[in-house]
CSV table of C-alpha atoms in Angstrom, one decimal:
chain,number,residue,atom,x,y,z
V,1,MET,CA,-14.6,-8.1,-1.5
V,2,VAL,CA,-14.5,-7.7,2.3
V,3,ARG,CA,-16.6,-4.0,3.6
V,4,PRO,CA,-15.6,-3.9,6.7
V,5,ARG,CA,-18.5,-1.5,8.7
V,6,SER,CA,-17.1,1.8,10.4
V,7,ASP,CA,-18.7,5.3,11.0
V,8,ALA,CA,-15.8,7.1,10.2
V,9,VAL,CA,-14.1,6.4,7.0
V,10,ALA,CA,-15.6,3.4,4.7
V,11,LEU,CA,-13.5,0.9,4.5
V,12,ARG,CA,-12.3,-1.7,1.9
V,13,ALA,CA,-10.7,-5.1,1.8
V,14,GLY,CA,-10.1,-7.4,-1.0
V,15,LEU,CA,-10.1,-10.5,0.7
V,16,ALA,CA,-10.8,-11.9,3.9
V,17,TYR,CA,-7.7,-11.9,6.3
V,18,ASP,CA,-7.7,-16.3,6.2
V,19,GLY,CA,-6.4,-19.2,4.8
V,20,VAL,CA,-3.7,-18.6,2.4
V,21,ALA,CA,-4.3,-14.5,2.5
V,22,ALA,CA,-3.3,-14.9,6.1
V,23,ALA,CA,0.3,-17.3,5.1
V,24,VAL,CA,0.8,-14.9,2.5
V,25,LEU,CA,1.2,-11.7,5.0
V,26,ARG,CA,2.2,-13.2,7.7
V,27,ALA,CA,5.5,-14.8,4.8
V,28,VAL,CA,5.5,-10.7,3.7
V,29,LYS,CA,5.8,-9.6,7.3
V,30,GLU,CA,7.5,-11.6,9.4
V,31,ASP,CA,9.5,-13.8,7.1
V,32,GLY,CA,10.4,-10.9,4.8
V,33,GLN,CA,9.0,-12.6,1.7
V,34,THR,CA,9.1,-8.7,0.1
V,35,SER,CA,8.1,-10.6,-3.8
V,36,LEU,CA,4.8,-11.7,-2.5
V,37,ILE,CA,3.7,-8.5,-2.5
V,38,ARG,CA,3.2,-8.3,-6.6
V,39,PRO,CA,0.8,-11.5,-6.1
V,40,LEU,CA,-0.8,-9.6,-3.7
V,41,ARG,CA,-1.6,-5.9,-5.2
V,42,PRO,CA,-4.8,-7.2,-7.5
V,43,ALA,CA,-6.5,-7.8,-4.1
V,44,LEU,CA,-6.1,-4.3,-3.3
V,45,GLU,CA,-6.5,-2.8,-6.6
V,46,ALA,CA,-9.9,-4.1,-6.5
V,47,ALA,CA,-10.7,-2.6,-3.4
V,48,VAL,CA,-9.5,0.6,-4.8
V,49,ASP,CA,-11.6,0.2,-7.5
V,50,ASP,CA,-14.7,-1.1,-5.2
V,51,LEU,CA,-14.1,2.3,-3.0
V,52,SER,CA,-13.3,4.7,-5.7
V,53,ALA,CA,-16.2,3.7,-8.0
V,54,GLY,CA,-18.7,6.4,-5.3
V,55,ALA,CA,-22.9,5.9,-5.2
V,56,SER,CA,-23.0,8.1,-8.8
V,57,ALA,CA,-19.3,9.3,-9.7
V,58,PRO,CA,-15.7,8.0,-9.7
V,59,ARG,CA,-14.0,9.4,-6.9
V,60,ARG,CA,-11.3,11.4,-7.7
V,61,ILE,CA,-7.9,10.5,-5.9
V,62,ASP,CA,-5.2,13.3,-5.7
V,63,VAL,CA,-2.7,10.8,-3.6
V,64,VAL,CA,-2.3,7.4,-1.5
V,65,VAL,CA,-1.0,8.1,2.2
V,66,PRO,CA,0.2,4.4,3.5
V,67,VAL,CA,-0.8,4.3,7.5
V,68,PRO,CA,3.0,4.5,8.7
V,69,THR,CA,4.9,1.8,10.5
V,70,THR,CA,6.4,1.9,13.9
V,71,ARG,CA,10.0,2.0,14.5
V,72,ALA,CA,10.4,-1.3,16.3
V,73,ALA,CA,8.4,-3.2,13.0
V,74,VAL,CA,10.8,-1.4,10.8
V,75,ARG,CA,13.7,-2.1,13.0
V,76,ARG,CA,12.5,-5.7,12.9
V,77,ARG,CA,11.2,-6.0,9.3
V,78,GLY,CA,13.6,-3.3,7.3
V,79,PHE,CA,10.6,-2.1,5.3
V,80,ARG,CA,7.1,-0.9,5.9
V,81,VAL,CA,4.7,-3.3,3.8
V,82,PRO,CA,1.5,-0.4,3.3
V,83,GLU,CA,4.4,1.8,2.0
V,84,LEU,CA,5.1,-1.7,-0.5
V,85,LEU,CA,1.3,-1.8,-1.3
V,86,ALA,CA,0.9,2.1,-1.4
V,87,ARG,CA,3.6,2.1,-4.3
V,88,GLY,CA,2.1,-0.1,-6.1
V,89,THR,CA,-1.1,1.2,-6.9
V,90,GLY,CA,0.2,3.8,-9.4
V,91,ILE,CA,-1.3,6.5,-8.0
V,92,PRO,CA,1.2,9.0,-6.4
V,93,MET,CA,2.4,7.8,-2.3
V,94,LEU,CA,3.0,10.3,-0.1
V,95,ARG,CA,4.3,9.6,3.3
V,96,GLY,CA,1.8,11.8,5.2
V,97,LEU,CA,1.3,10.5,8.6
V,98,SER,CA,3.9,9.8,12.0
V,99,TYR,CA,3.3,9.1,15.6
V,100,THR,CA,3.4,11.6,18.0
V,101,ARG,CA,3.8,9.1,20.8
V,102,ARG,CA,4.9,5.7,20.7
V,103,VAL,CA,1.9,3.0,20.4
V,104,ARG,CA,1.5,-0.1,22.2
V,105,ASP,CA,1.2,-2.9,19.4
V,106,GLN,CA,-1.7,-4.0,18.5
V,107,ARG,CA,-1.8,-7.0,17.7
V,108,THR,CA,-3.3,-8.7,21.0
V,109,LEU,CA,-5.9,-5.8,22.1
V,110,GLY,CA,-9.2,-5.9,21.6
V,111,VAL,CA,-11.4,-3.0,20.0
V,112,ARG,CA,-11.6,-0.3,22.7
V,113,GLU,CA,-8.1,-0.9,23.4
V,114,ARG,CA,-7.1,-0.2,20.2
V,115,ARG,CA,-9.1,2.7,19.9
V,116,SER,CA,-7.4,3.7,23.4
V,117,ASN,CA,-3.7,3.1,22.1
V,118,LEU,CA,-4.1,5.0,18.6
V,119,GLY,CA,-6.6,7.9,20.0
V,120,GLY,CA,-4.4,10.8,19.2
V,121,GLY,CA,-1.8,9.2,18.3
V,122,LEU,CA,-0.5,10.0,14.4
V,123,ILE,CA,-0.6,13.4,13.0
V,124,ALA,CA,-0.5,15.0,9.7
V,125,THR,CA,3.4,15.9,8.4
V,126,ARG,CA,1.7,18.1,6.0
V,127,ASP,CA,-1.3,20.2,4.8
V,128,GLY,CA,-4.1,18.7,2.8
V,129,ASP,CA,-5.2,21.8,0.7
V,130,GLY,CA,-8.2,20.0,-0.1
V,131,MET,CA,-6.1,17.3,-2.2
V,132,ALA,CA,-7.8,14.0,-2.0
V,133,ALA,CA,-6.3,11.2,0.0
V,134,LEU,CA,-6.6,7.4,0.4
V,135,ILE,CA,-5.1,5.2,3.1
V,136,VAL,CA,-3.6,1.5,2.5
V,137,ASP,CA,-3.1,-0.2,5.3
V,138,ASP,CA,-2.0,-4.4,5.1
V,139,VAL,CA,-4.8,-5.7,7.3
V,140,ILE,CA,-7.9,-4.5,8.6
V,141,THR,CA,-8.3,-5.7,12.0
V,142,THR,CA,-10.9,-3.0,14.1
V,143,GLY,CA,-11.3,-0.3,11.2
V,144,ALA,CA,-9.0,1.6,14.4
V,145,THR,CA,-5.8,2.5,12.8
V,146,CYS,CA,-7.8,3.2,9.5
V,147,GLU,CA,-10.0,5.6,11.4
V,148,GLU,CA,-7.0,7.6,13.5
V,149,ALA,CA,-5.6,8.0,10.5
V,150,ALA,CA,-8.6,9.3,8.6
V,151,ARG,CA,-9.0,11.8,11.7
V,152,ALA,CA,-5.2,13.0,11.2
V,153,LEU,CA,-5.5,13.9,7.3
V,154,ARG,CA,-8.9,15.6,7.8
V,155,ALA,CA,-7.4,17.7,10.5
V,156,ALA,CA,-4.8,19.2,8.2
V,157,GLY,CA,-7.2,19.7,5.2
V,158,PHE,CA,-7.1,16.4,3.0
V,159,GLN,CA,-10.5,15.1,2.1
V,160,VAL,CA,-9.9,11.5,3.2
V,161,VAL,CA,-12.0,9.5,0.1
V,162,GLY,CA,-11.6,5.6,2.6
V,163,ALA,CA,-8.7,3.2,3.5
V,164,VAL,CA,-8.1,0.1,1.3
V,165,ALA,CA,-6.1,-2.8,2.5
V,166,VAL,CA,-5.5,-6.0,0.7
V,167,ALA,CA,-7.5,-8.1,3.4
V,168,ALA,CA,-9.2,-7.2,6.3
V,169,THR,CA,-10.9,-10.1,9.4
V,170,ARG,CA,-14.0,-10.8,9.2
V,171,ARG,CA,-15.7,-9.7,12.9
V,172,ARG,CA,-18.0,-12.2,14.6
V,173,GLY,CA,-21.4,-11.8,16.3
């Protein structure tokens, strides 16, 4: 279990993003091998279980909200990786976020650049009415995407339980 640090939202990932986990996720994202989503589900389920266990009582989760995929990525891949993962959780999925503007590809950006790139870049597409939401992504790198998603959902009245991913990079230093 990887527990990346964030002051804005609780983060959990089932695996470290290296070795086999990184290779499998790259095969899904870059080569379109969506059949490999199924073997990744136990890692995501472990992250959901760890986060929902809470300190004293299980946390309620009403919906999972996948991080939106940019239009360019959908055109390139033909599918949305976070949605494929979210559908496998067994929790009702809500496509509840969208981009307010074009954002740069995050792959080459550092921590500060990612936060700047995404700041105010997401908006909730509906009112939360107090629903408990869990954000789902494929990989947590700096946490900036999940933090922006949490900000947008909270602004719309969701209670954000946290964010989970299959894998997370380990920060150095």
